[in-house]
Amino acid sequence: MEAKFTGSKDYVASEELMAAVDVAVALQKPLLIKGEPGTGKTMLAEAISQSMDKELLIWNIKSTTKAQDGLYVYDTIQRLYDSQFGEEGVDDIAHYIKLGKLGEAFRSEKQVILLIDEIDKADLEFPNDLLWELDKMEFYIHETKETIKANERPIVIITSNAEKELPDAFLRRCIFHYITFPDREQMTEIIHAHFENLEENVLKNALDTFYWIRSVRDVRKKPSTSELIDWIRALLISGIDSEHLREKLPFLGVLLKKDEDLEAVNKAKLY
Amino acid sequence: MFLEFFYTLKAKGLDVSMTEWLTLMEALDKGLIGSDFSNFYYISRMILVKSESDYDKYDMAFMEFFHDIQSENELSEELRKWLDKGDDMEFDKQNQELYSFNQQRNADEVKRMFRERISEQNSEHNGGNHWIGTSGGSAFGHHGRNVGGIRVGEQGGMQSAFQVMGERKYQDFRNDRVLNMRQYQVAFRRLRQYSSRLDVPKTELDIDKTIEKTCDNGGYLQLEFDRPRKNTVKLLLLFDCGGTMIPFMELCNELFQAVHKANHFKDVKTYYFHNCIYSKVYKTAECEVGDWVDLDYLFKHYDKDYKVIIVGDAQMAPEELLDPNGNYRGPNDGHSGYEWCQLLNSKYKKCVWMNPRYHKELTRMHWMESEDKLSKLFHMYTLSVDGLKEAITYLLKNK
């Protein structure tokens, strides 16, 4: 493949992750990304789209999403409604076929990046229902007897929070990458990508405090990268002296979202 | 040679399919991997392994299959180099004296020990004197004080892959590890997964299908029904709060939280018991005498479709289980604990016992008599991700 993924200005990718993207593109397989919330799974697709200069289509999956929604929707109600009033075009079914995100991706003239976000939120059978479509990159519209085939095979990125187990048949067709929580070194790099000219001591103090909070045993919902970035931003805007971050813990609510966790950290601070 | 790797993976319990193997071959063909060994490690992992819980197994298999290559070429060379120029190394002068005996080992001996140790070691070790790790006095590892050892890991090509494996940093994700909260929650979601496939009559109006059929029918209404997708699982949880369970309190607390956070159950009832189930169960984990309800109350109010999950270590003196006066904290009401358990088991269609220290594979010992008896009465599983999955599969099985 000519276009290599090397991370982007705002997104720091580990070598492993970059290799995974390249392999998925070269082998024309969907790339399945798993990891703790806040490790940048969704941002990855944006970064790939930027660095490869390709359009990004996002299909957000909800608990009610069905596989069919991604292909096309036949708006029967609209048609029924129109027919009662004798609207024009009722006899043309194609008029009432609306393509979903997957359909759009297939129809596109240029190669696009399709992000299927949080696939595990949907019904358990959902991934299985998409096997054929993702394999062959085509589907059939019964109503119009038309086959939609991808002009350019889209690059498919799928994210999962591991809420549900994904079916084996589906997994076998994917390239899998697990994003581990960034260590200090990587985190420094990530922070630098988001903040230019951040003072060294602010960064150091913020990271010290951040990793300390993560290490407090009773904290249930550990703060993640995105929360750290928000926190540093809040610190910068308020202009708080970073010397005593650990003792004062300003804007703790940005990092921790649960009352119990706030309490746990405040308690741990005393020791 | 590569096909053997496939079987090594299989032998380690990784479910690698032919499709995935062929995909790896394709990647090799296309030259995606190149000649970089650590690249091979990552790429074959991303193609063959589909769950972070299997990363550790993969590391083990990889290590077993490829570690000969490493120790015989790269490492022994490294080793020789290091033994030759010990002077250049940075080390703690004080500790050098302390550990100087290590330096007298010859290369072969160290290598042999390395192999032995690599097969024994099962976690990351930093700062010790024996295992392979960092900043220690052991003969193996890096950033250590020992000048005459093998450096394992650190930067550069082939070794970095071994460093990752050596650290076994995915060990925490293993399925058979005792559960944590999140894993509990995920496991409990399975209890919903199967329940939507329950065999119930089609009672819910399927609007989409109705419209579609009506349209097909030329505008004449044709109703379509579907199975309700609601979860029908009702749970009755019984926790052991006896003294022997104290080491597992946190674990039980997490299980408890996970069940209550999972809002997909139709109903969840929780009661507690002390050591064994007798005629009364307690309302709170403190198990205060008097703050209880009769087991009969449970039988009356919660029908036989409740799925019963008992969490306990089944550790008690045989008389506590079998003697009709075995309950030293409350009444027995004429039955022994074992009989009460039998009653419970016969009332409810599905009962499982989750045991945090289940001695499943061990030969039966005298002190296990109670556990032995209870494990014959109830379906007993280890309190781990795999155990819980097995238990849930059993709970959802028809019949």
XYZ file of C-alpha atoms in Angstrom:
670
model
C 0.000 0.000 0.000
C 1.309 3.346 -0.935
C -0.186 5.403 1.886
C 1.345 4.471 5.210
C -0.248 5.417 8.457
C 2.134 7.210 10.777
C -0.125 8.847 13.313
C -1.094 12.472 12.935
C -0.375 15.802 14.533
C -2.932 15.273 17.275
C -2.805 11.536 17.506
C 0.153 9.599 18.793
C 0.026 6.002 17.690
C 2.242 3.244 19.021
C 4.350 1.364 16.508
C 2.224 -1.681 17.044
C -0.930 0.221 16.217
C 0.568 1.709 13.075
C 1.591 -1.759 11.937
C -1.923 -3.001 12.635
C -3.431 -0.278 10.470
C -1.028 -1.036 7.635
C -1.708 -4.746 7.780
C -5.462 -4.238 7.831
C -5.260 -1.961 4.799
C -2.971 -4.306 2.909
C -4.978 -7.435 3.643
C -8.286 -5.649 3.093
C -9.693 -6.794 6.386
C -11.600 -4.798 8.969
C -9.467 -3.583 11.862
C -11.001 -4.279 15.235
C -9.809 -1.968 18.009
C -10.421 -2.742 21.633
C -9.260 -0.924 24.735
C -10.139 0.888 27.916
C -12.554 3.795 27.443
C -10.648 6.975 26.711
C -7.637 5.408 25.040
C -8.488 7.021 21.738
C -10.214 4.264 19.816
C -12.570 6.578 18.009
C -9.918 9.208 17.435
C -7.830 6.671 15.602
C -10.187 6.627 12.638
C -10.077 10.403 12.443
C -6.309 10.320 12.530
C -6.149 7.719 9.771
C -8.550 9.725 7.679
C -6.390 12.808 8.116
C -3.073 11.192 7.483
C -4.275 9.277 4.429
C -6.399 12.147 3.236
C -9.546 10.115 2.815
C -13.100 10.915 3.749
C -14.357 9.464 7.029
C -17.848 8.021 7.450
C -18.940 7.283 10.996
C -21.598 4.749 11.796
C -22.462 5.111 15.471
C -23.924 1.930 16.859
C -26.633 2.058 19.494
C -28.373 -0.709 21.345
C -31.249 -0.550 18.885
C -29.134 -0.466 15.725
C -29.712 -3.309 13.303
C -27.357 -4.441 10.570
C -29.932 -3.524 7.982
C -29.782 0.139 9.072
C -26.235 0.341 7.780
C -27.136 -1.008 4.382
C -30.367 0.682 3.413
C -33.767 1.575 4.801
C -36.934 1.169 2.811
C -39.216 3.923 4.016
C -42.490 2.042 3.724
C -44.427 4.430 5.916
C -43.540 7.398 3.766
C -44.584 5.447 0.723
C -47.880 4.408 2.255
C -48.468 7.994 3.260
C -47.609 9.346 -0.162
C -49.783 6.792 -1.913
C -52.847 7.919 0.000
C -52.426 11.404 -1.287
C -51.414 10.358 -4.739
C -47.998 11.969 -4.562
C -45.715 11.669 -7.510
C -43.118 8.954 -7.659
C -44.974 6.483 -5.486
C -44.632 3.837 -8.140
C -40.878 4.145 -7.978
C -39.627 2.142 -5.010
C -36.100 3.438 -5.470
C -37.477 6.746 -4.362
C -37.987 5.335 -0.894
C -34.721 3.483 -0.511
C -32.285 5.364 1.672
C -28.750 4.094 1.920
C -27.165 3.625 5.336
C -23.546 4.384 6.201
C -22.240 1.147 4.790
C -24.223 1.760 1.616
C -22.800 5.257 1.392
C -19.293 3.937 1.809
C -19.835 1.458 -1.032
C -21.356 4.053 -3.291
C -18.559 6.549 -2.828
C -16.397 7.156 -5.874
C -13.208 7.392 -3.854
C -11.955 5.051 -1.182
C -13.335 6.135 2.179
C -12.712 5.170 5.783
C -15.705 3.682 7.510
C -15.747 3.758 11.284
C -18.217 1.375 12.900
C -18.131 2.809 16.379
C -18.808 0.696 19.479
C -20.065 -2.367 17.689
C -20.573 -4.190 20.976
C -23.448 -1.904 21.909
C -25.733 -3.527 19.366
C -27.512 -6.819 19.553
C -25.377 -9.907 19.811
C -26.155 -11.097 16.345
C -25.323 -7.752 14.808
C -21.727 -8.500 13.751
C -22.775 -11.804 12.213
C -25.386 -10.050 10.134
C -22.650 -7.991 8.518
C -20.272 -10.832 7.675
C -21.187 -11.148 4.039
C -21.336 -7.427 3.435
C -17.913 -6.818 4.966
C -16.379 -9.798 3.203
C -17.725 -9.210 -0.267
C -18.278 -5.497 0.098
C -21.653 -5.708 -1.590
C -25.305 -6.130 -0.731
C -28.564 -6.638 -2.514
C -31.626 -4.417 -2.322
C -34.605 -6.720 -2.582
C -37.107 -4.000 -3.296
C -35.338 -2.679 -6.365
C -33.470 -5.861 -7.278
C -30.275 -3.905 -7.338
C -26.854 -4.878 -6.079
C -24.771 -2.223 -4.425
C -21.121 -3.073 -4.825
C -18.219 -1.103 -3.462
C -16.477 0.977 -6.100
C -13.437 1.210 -3.898
C -13.134 -1.147 -0.960
C -13.492 1.080 2.099
C -11.047 0.803 4.983
C -13.160 -0.447 7.839
C -12.283 0.391 11.434
C -14.396 -1.158 14.158
C -14.199 -0.210 17.812
C -15.427 -2.211 20.763
C -15.555 -1.622 24.500
C -15.721 -5.317 25.206
C -19.179 -5.030 26.667
C -20.233 -8.107 24.811
C -18.321 -10.961 23.338
C -18.174 -10.723 19.594
C -18.973 -13.843 17.591
C -16.041 -16.021 16.530
C -16.965 -16.040 12.875
C -16.767 -12.289 12.885
C -13.503 -12.163 14.825
C -11.819 -14.539 12.428
C -12.215 -12.020 9.653
C -10.755 -9.105 11.560
C -7.313 -7.842 12.388
C -7.296 -7.305 16.114
C -5.519 -4.673 18.118
C -5.796 -4.020 21.820
C -4.840 -0.529 22.919
C -3.100 -0.786 26.253
C -3.172 2.165 28.570
C -0.292 4.459 27.601
C 2.704 4.457 29.899
C 4.297 7.647 31.104
C 6.558 8.043 28.130
C 3.766 7.612 25.604
C 1.511 9.815 27.643
C 4.083 12.600 27.592
C 4.152 12.336 23.825
C 0.363 12.406 23.631
C 0.155 15.462 25.862
C 2.757 17.221 23.772
C 0.694 16.530 20.677
C -2.223 18.338 22.262
C -0.448 21.202 23.988
C 2.326 23.095 22.364
C 4.822 24.769 24.655
C 3.564 23.117 27.788
C 5.966 23.828 30.627
C 7.958 20.815 31.700
C 7.174 21.128 35.385
C 3.440 21.491 34.791
C 3.501 18.350 32.720
C 5.549 16.482 35.249
C 3.351 17.466 38.173
C 0.164 16.764 36.275
C 1.365 13.316 35.201
C 2.591 12.497 38.700
C -0.808 13.324 40.101
C -2.646 11.573 37.290
C -0.813 8.278 37.647
C -1.081 8.534 41.388
C -4.871 8.883 41.159
C -4.989 5.906 38.836
C -3.051 3.918 41.378
C -5.417 4.677 44.269
C -6.952 1.316 44.894
C -10.526 2.318 45.615
C -11.000 4.402 42.499
C -13.575 2.536 40.454
C -13.629 4.574 37.267
C -10.020 5.354 36.581
C -9.399 8.593 34.701
C -8.234 8.132 31.123
C -6.273 10.048 28.528
C -9.130 12.248 27.410
C -9.849 13.255 30.991
C -6.199 14.062 31.586
C -6.194 16.343 28.556
C -9.294 18.159 29.785
C -7.739 18.489 33.197
C -4.500 19.991 31.912
C -6.545 22.390 29.820
C -8.504 23.447 32.899
C -5.261 23.913 34.827
C -3.814 26.063 32.066
C -6.899 28.237 31.709
C -7.152 28.871 35.424
C -3.426 29.513 35.663
C -3.100 27.539 38.852
C 0.389 27.067 40.194
C 1.307 23.479 39.506
C 3.651 23.193 42.483
C 1.137 21.727 44.897
C -1.145 19.826 42.548
C -0.920 16.664 44.527
C -1.993 18.341 47.776
C -4.662 20.646 46.431
C -6.052 18.553 43.592
C -7.897 21.355 41.793
C -10.726 20.530 39.348
C -10.766 16.962 40.522
C -14.253 16.666 39.072
C -12.736 16.724 35.596
C -10.769 13.561 36.299
C -13.217 11.698 38.460
C -16.885 11.380 37.737
C -18.123 9.497 40.736
C -18.704 10.711 44.262
C -17.179 7.569 45.739
C -14.049 8.051 43.683
C -13.656 11.676 44.742
C -13.992 10.590 48.325
C -11.523 7.756 47.895
C -8.907 10.070 46.412
C -9.396 12.713 49.067
C -9.011 10.068 51.696
C -5.908 8.594 50.104
C -4.411 12.091 49.935
C -4.255 12.248 53.710
C -1.830 9.379 54.011
C 8.404 -24.887 10.624
C 5.627 -22.393 10.663
C 2.938 -25.000 10.689
C 4.442 -26.296 13.894
C 3.960 -22.868 15.378
C 0.280 -23.186 14.483
C 0.060 -26.391 16.464
C 2.027 -24.926 19.364
C -0.574 -22.179 19.545
C -3.355 -24.719 19.448
C -1.676 -26.714 22.159
C -1.577 -23.644 24.364
C -5.326 -23.449 24.092
C -5.612 -20.743 21.475
C -8.446 -21.271 19.090
C -6.663 -20.327 15.881
C -8.667 -21.084 12.788
C -7.493 -22.045 9.330
C -8.846 -18.779 7.935
C -6.686 -16.784 10.275
C -3.652 -18.911 9.553
C -4.098 -18.386 5.828
C -4.451 -14.667 6.445
C -1.095 -14.729 8.192
C 0.405 -16.580 5.250
C -1.012 -13.943 2.970
C 0.588 -11.246 5.072
C 3.917 -13.070 4.827
C 3.503 -13.388 1.078
C 2.801 -9.745 0.684
C 5.967 -8.951 2.552
C 4.184 -7.037 5.252
C 6.299 -8.521 7.927
C 9.687 -8.138 6.351
C 12.601 -9.635 8.164
C 11.983 -7.991 11.500
C 11.331 -10.584 14.155
C 9.395 -8.361 16.527
C 7.259 -7.292 13.621
C 6.423 -10.913 13.122
C 5.468 -11.185 16.758
C 3.032 -8.283 16.541
C 1.560 -9.031 13.149
C 0.985 -12.685 13.766
C -0.618 -11.720 17.063
C -2.976 -9.197 15.534
C -4.079 -11.723 12.958
C -4.275 -14.839 15.074
C -5.344 -13.612 18.494
C -8.674 -11.900 18.863
C -8.914 -11.206 22.537
C -6.570 -9.553 24.978
C -7.346 -12.367 27.379
C -5.462 -14.679 25.036
C -2.387 -12.456 24.673
C -0.716 -14.184 27.561
C -1.245 -17.632 26.085
C 0.136 -16.350 22.812
C 3.219 -14.986 24.573
C 3.792 -18.337 26.205
C 3.422 -20.225 22.948
C 5.655 -17.793 21.138
C 8.272 -18.047 23.809
C 8.174 -21.808 23.796
C 8.428 -22.057 20.061
C 10.983 -19.384 19.371
C 13.089 -19.180 22.466
C 15.614 -21.646 21.134
C 16.317 -19.314 18.278
C 16.890 -16.517 20.664
C 19.078 -18.087 23.260
C 21.267 -19.908 20.814
C 22.056 -17.117 18.417
C 21.525 -13.674 19.629
C 21.799 -14.182 23.312
C 24.833 -16.335 23.583
C 26.665 -13.849 21.422
C 25.454 -11.045 23.604
C 26.458 -13.022 26.597
C 29.985 -13.552 25.426
C 30.318 -9.900 24.665
C 29.107 -9.008 28.100
C 31.256 -11.438 29.922
C 34.260 -10.057 28.094
C 33.759 -6.464 28.867
C 32.306 -6.338 32.307
C 34.398 -3.249 33.061
C 32.329 -1.003 30.861
C 29.151 -1.735 32.615
C 27.514 0.526 35.051
C 26.831 -1.125 38.301
C 26.450 -0.421 41.918
C 29.893 -0.777 43.477
C 28.587 -1.761 46.849
C 26.409 -4.443 45.467
C 29.063 -5.710 43.186
C 30.861 -7.113 46.199
C 27.712 -8.622 47.508
C 26.875 -10.426 44.347
C 30.380 -11.031 43.129
C 29.948 -14.781 43.350
C 27.660 -14.537 40.385
C 30.477 -13.405 38.187
C 32.276 -16.643 38.558
C 29.656 -18.608 36.732
C 30.681 -19.611 33.292
C 28.686 -18.916 30.203
C 27.226 -22.370 29.826
C 26.064 -22.498 33.343
C 24.379 -19.138 33.104
C 22.730 -20.132 29.881
C 21.433 -23.303 31.360
C 20.073 -21.416 34.325
C 18.487 -18.915 32.017
C 16.602 -21.637 30.251
C 15.514 -23.216 33.443
C 14.406 -19.979 34.850
C 12.598 -18.833 31.769
C 10.495 -21.922 31.999
C 9.841 -21.434 35.703
C 9.272 -17.745 35.795
C 5.736 -16.654 35.327
C 5.642 -12.950 36.058
C 7.577 -9.759 35.865
C 10.305 -9.467 38.459
C 12.119 -6.271 39.106
C 14.579 -5.734 41.853
C 15.075 -9.294 43.054
C 18.097 -11.526 42.993
C 16.736 -14.595 41.377
C 14.257 -14.024 38.588
C 14.726 -12.404 35.231
C 13.864 -8.757 35.523
C 15.156 -5.248 35.859
C 17.286 -3.544 38.484
C 18.045 -6.658 40.417
C 20.987 -8.803 41.332
C 19.843 -11.792 39.346
C 22.010 -13.156 36.617
C 19.306 -12.386 34.113
C 17.636 -9.188 33.073
C 18.717 -5.657 32.434
C 19.687 -2.591 34.398
C 20.883 -4.955 37.057
C 23.891 -5.098 39.286
C 25.030 -8.457 38.117
C 27.811 -8.221 35.611
C 28.014 -11.843 34.658
C 24.453 -12.442 33.631
C 22.276 -12.495 30.590
C 20.671 -9.328 29.562
C 17.094 -10.024 28.658
C 14.963 -7.573 26.834
C 15.690 -3.891 26.193
C 15.711 -2.195 22.849
C 16.513 -3.544 19.458
C 14.990 -5.815 16.854
C 14.447 -9.332 17.905
C 14.888 -8.828 21.589
C 12.150 -6.316 22.034
C 9.604 -8.937 21.189
C 11.031 -11.136 23.867
C 10.993 -8.320 26.309
C 7.280 -7.945 25.824
C 6.789 -11.645 26.251
C 9.112 -11.842 29.201
C 7.159 -9.162 30.958
C 3.994 -11.072 30.329
C 2.134 -7.853 30.699
C -1.080 -9.314 29.403
C -1.186 -11.799 32.196
C -3.849 -9.758 33.937
C -6.218 -10.345 31.094
C -6.179 -14.102 31.344
C -9.591 -15.699 31.518
C -8.756 -18.104 34.257
C -7.548 -15.376 36.589
C -9.862 -14.575 39.457
C -12.356 -12.003 38.308
C -12.448 -8.299 38.732
C -15.478 -6.088 38.702
C -15.540 -5.266 35.021
C -15.032 -8.851 34.041
C -17.865 -9.852 36.326
C -20.138 -7.393 34.618
C -19.211 -8.623 31.205
C -19.727 -12.178 32.345
C -23.153 -11.365 33.711
C -24.159 -9.818 30.446
C -24.072 -13.311 29.108
C -26.989 -14.081 31.296
C -28.959 -11.745 29.082
C -27.506 -12.912 25.860
C -29.116 -16.294 26.032
C -32.282 -15.149 27.670
C -33.375 -13.236 24.576
C -33.414 -16.558 22.823
C -35.777 -18.015 25.357
C -38.536 -20.054 23.934
C -41.556 -17.892 24.679
C -44.674 -17.325 22.587
C -44.760 -14.539 20.031
C -46.768 -11.904 21.814
C -45.250 -8.616 20.767
C -46.574 -6.725 17.765
C -43.787 -6.295 15.246
C -44.617 -2.949 13.701
C -42.025 -2.995 10.940
C -43.057 -6.412 9.737
C -46.726 -5.557 10.014
C -46.300 -2.520 7.821
C -44.238 -4.439 5.353
C -46.714 -7.297 5.156
C -49.634 -4.907 4.941
C -47.992 -3.136 2.046
C -47.281 -6.418 0.338
C -50.893 -7.285 0.951
C -52.116 -4.330 -1.048
C -53.067 -2.251 1.981
C -55.022 -4.921 3.845
C -53.865 -5.086 7.427
C -51.805 -8.123 8.251
C -50.498 -8.352 11.813
C -47.087 -9.799 12.578
C -45.926 -10.842 16.021
C -42.522 -11.439 17.484
C -41.003 -12.808 20.666
C -40.609 -10.206 23.390
C -36.977 -9.296 23.812
C -37.172 -8.613 27.500
C -34.894 -10.396 29.832
C -36.719 -12.881 31.960
C -33.864 -13.866 34.210
C -34.542 -13.554 37.914
C -31.696 -14.073 40.336
C -31.502 -15.155 43.926
C -28.039 -14.568 45.358
C -26.849 -16.167 48.560
C -23.498 -15.037 49.938
C -21.459 -16.812 52.549
C -20.220 -14.320 55.147
C -18.498 -16.786 57.416
C -14.981 -16.287 58.734
C -13.284 -18.354 56.070
C -14.727 -16.046 53.421
C -12.969 -12.936 54.742
C -10.090 -13.178 52.236
C -12.694 -13.146 49.480
C -14.829 -10.313 50.814
C -13.642 -7.895 48.180
C -14.222 -10.400 45.448
C -17.752 -11.038 46.672
C -18.381 -7.336 46.975
C -17.373 -6.905 43.357
C -19.600 -9.724 42.248
C -22.433 -8.170 44.211
C -21.830 -4.751 42.643
C -21.637 -6.237 39.184
C -24.970 -7.974 39.568
C -26.642 -4.840 40.833
C -25.126 -2.627 38.199
C -26.330 -4.926 35.503
C -29.858 -3.635 35.282
C -30.960 -6.183 32.760
C -32.303 -8.711 35.203
C -35.974 -8.851 35.872
C -35.352 -9.209 39.575
C -32.408 -9.680 41.905
C -32.723 -10.718 45.536
C -29.730 -11.037 47.816
C -29.441 -12.821 51.138
C -26.524 -13.899 53.263
C -25.622 -16.936 55.270
C -22.973 -17.911 57.738
C -20.902 -20.954 56.770
C -23.850 -23.004 55.617
C -27.477 -22.455 54.746
C -29.802 -23.337 57.605
C -33.445 -22.558 58.255
C -32.873 -18.813 58.123
C -30.914 -16.521 55.867
C -29.729 -13.066 56.862
C -30.813 -9.816 55.274
C -27.464 -8.086 55.626
C -23.859 -9.122 55.221
C -23.266 -8.530 58.930
C -25.356 -11.649 59.629
C -26.743 -10.268 62.864
C -28.823 -12.706 64.827
C -32.482 -11.795 64.424
C -32.087 -9.839 61.219
C -33.126 -12.754 59.087
C -35.927 -14.371 57.130
C -36.981 -18.004 56.984
C -35.820 -20.071 54.091
C -39.491 -20.993 53.772
C -40.243 -17.327 53.144
C -37.891 -17.455 50.180
C -39.559 -20.609 48.919
C -42.982 -18.967 49.118
C -42.139 -15.612 47.654
C -39.652 -16.461 44.963
C -40.890 -19.015 42.504
C -38.948 -21.927 41.115
C -37.793 -19.976 38.060
C -35.429 -17.854 40.116
C -31.879 -18.808 39.289
C -29.967 -19.356 42.486
C -26.309 -18.416 42.742
C -24.672 -19.386 46.002
C -21.269 -17.853 46.678
C -19.269 -19.547 49.357
C -16.149 -21.590 49.988
C -17.997 -24.573 51.421
C -15.450 -24.802 54.205
C -16.992 -26.064 57.395
C -16.687 -28.874 59.842
C -18.670 -31.930 58.724
C -20.898 -31.657 61.791
C -21.810 -28.092 60.861
C -23.152 -29.465 57.625
C -24.578 -32.791 58.679
C -25.657 -32.510 62.313
C -29.276 -31.406 62.889
C -27.871 -29.136 65.608
C -24.906 -28.006 63.582
C -25.843 -24.352 63.415
C -24.138 -22.614 66.309
C -25.450 -19.159 65.446
C -29.147 -19.803 65.175
C -31.924 -22.327 64.912
C -31.822 -25.432 62.776
C -35.538 -26.106 62.885
C -35.088 -29.815 62.806
C -32.924 -30.161 59.719
C -29.213 -30.222 59.187
C -27.581 -27.683 56.894
C -27.247 -30.367 54.270
C -30.972 -31.053 54.344
C -31.732 -27.362 54.014
C -29.430 -27.243 51.031
C -31.219 -30.224 49.541
C -34.545 -28.464 50.022
C -33.203 -25.358 48.319
C -31.820 -27.387 45.474
C -35.068 -29.244 44.903
C -37.221 -26.119 45.069
C -35.330 -24.174 42.429
C -34.793 -25.469 38.945
C -31.346 -23.995 38.621
C -28.876 -23.645 41.453
C -25.156 -23.111 41.154
C -22.484 -22.806 43.793
C -19.599 -20.442 43.047
C -16.588 -21.365 45.128
C -13.577 -19.031 45.345
C -11.364 -21.902 46.501
C -12.831 -24.875 44.765
C -10.535 -27.892 44.956
C -11.954 -29.456 41.871
C -8.972 -31.374 40.602
C -7.503 -32.375 43.920
C -7.851 -35.739 45.477
C -10.420 -35.635 48.207
C -8.986 -35.018 51.630
C -10.602 -35.467 54.963
C -11.009 -31.717 55.592
C -12.785 -31.321 52.284
C -15.639 -33.543 53.243
C -18.163 -30.689 53.383
C -17.061 -29.246 50.080
C -17.138 -32.690 48.607
C -20.688 -33.292 49.730
C -21.915 -29.898 48.589
C -20.194 -30.148 45.233
C -22.051 -33.393 44.659
C -25.331 -31.750 45.586
C -24.915 -28.487 43.702
C -23.271 -27.718 40.418
C -20.098 -26.201 41.824
C -17.837 -23.881 39.858
C -14.698 -21.897 40.614
C -15.307 -18.205 41.117
C -13.379 -17.004 38.054
C -14.338 -15.704 34.630
C -14.311 -19.172 33.137
C -16.127 -20.627 36.108
C -18.812 -17.991 35.973
C -19.250 -18.517 32.251
C -19.669 -22.231 32.768
C -22.127 -21.595 35.559
C -24.125 -19.185 33.438
C -24.201 -21.615 30.557
C -25.604 -24.181 32.930
C -28.131 -21.692 34.339
C -29.441 -20.955 30.873
C -29.595 -24.466 29.575
C -33.078 -25.768 29.052
C -33.935 -28.751 31.185
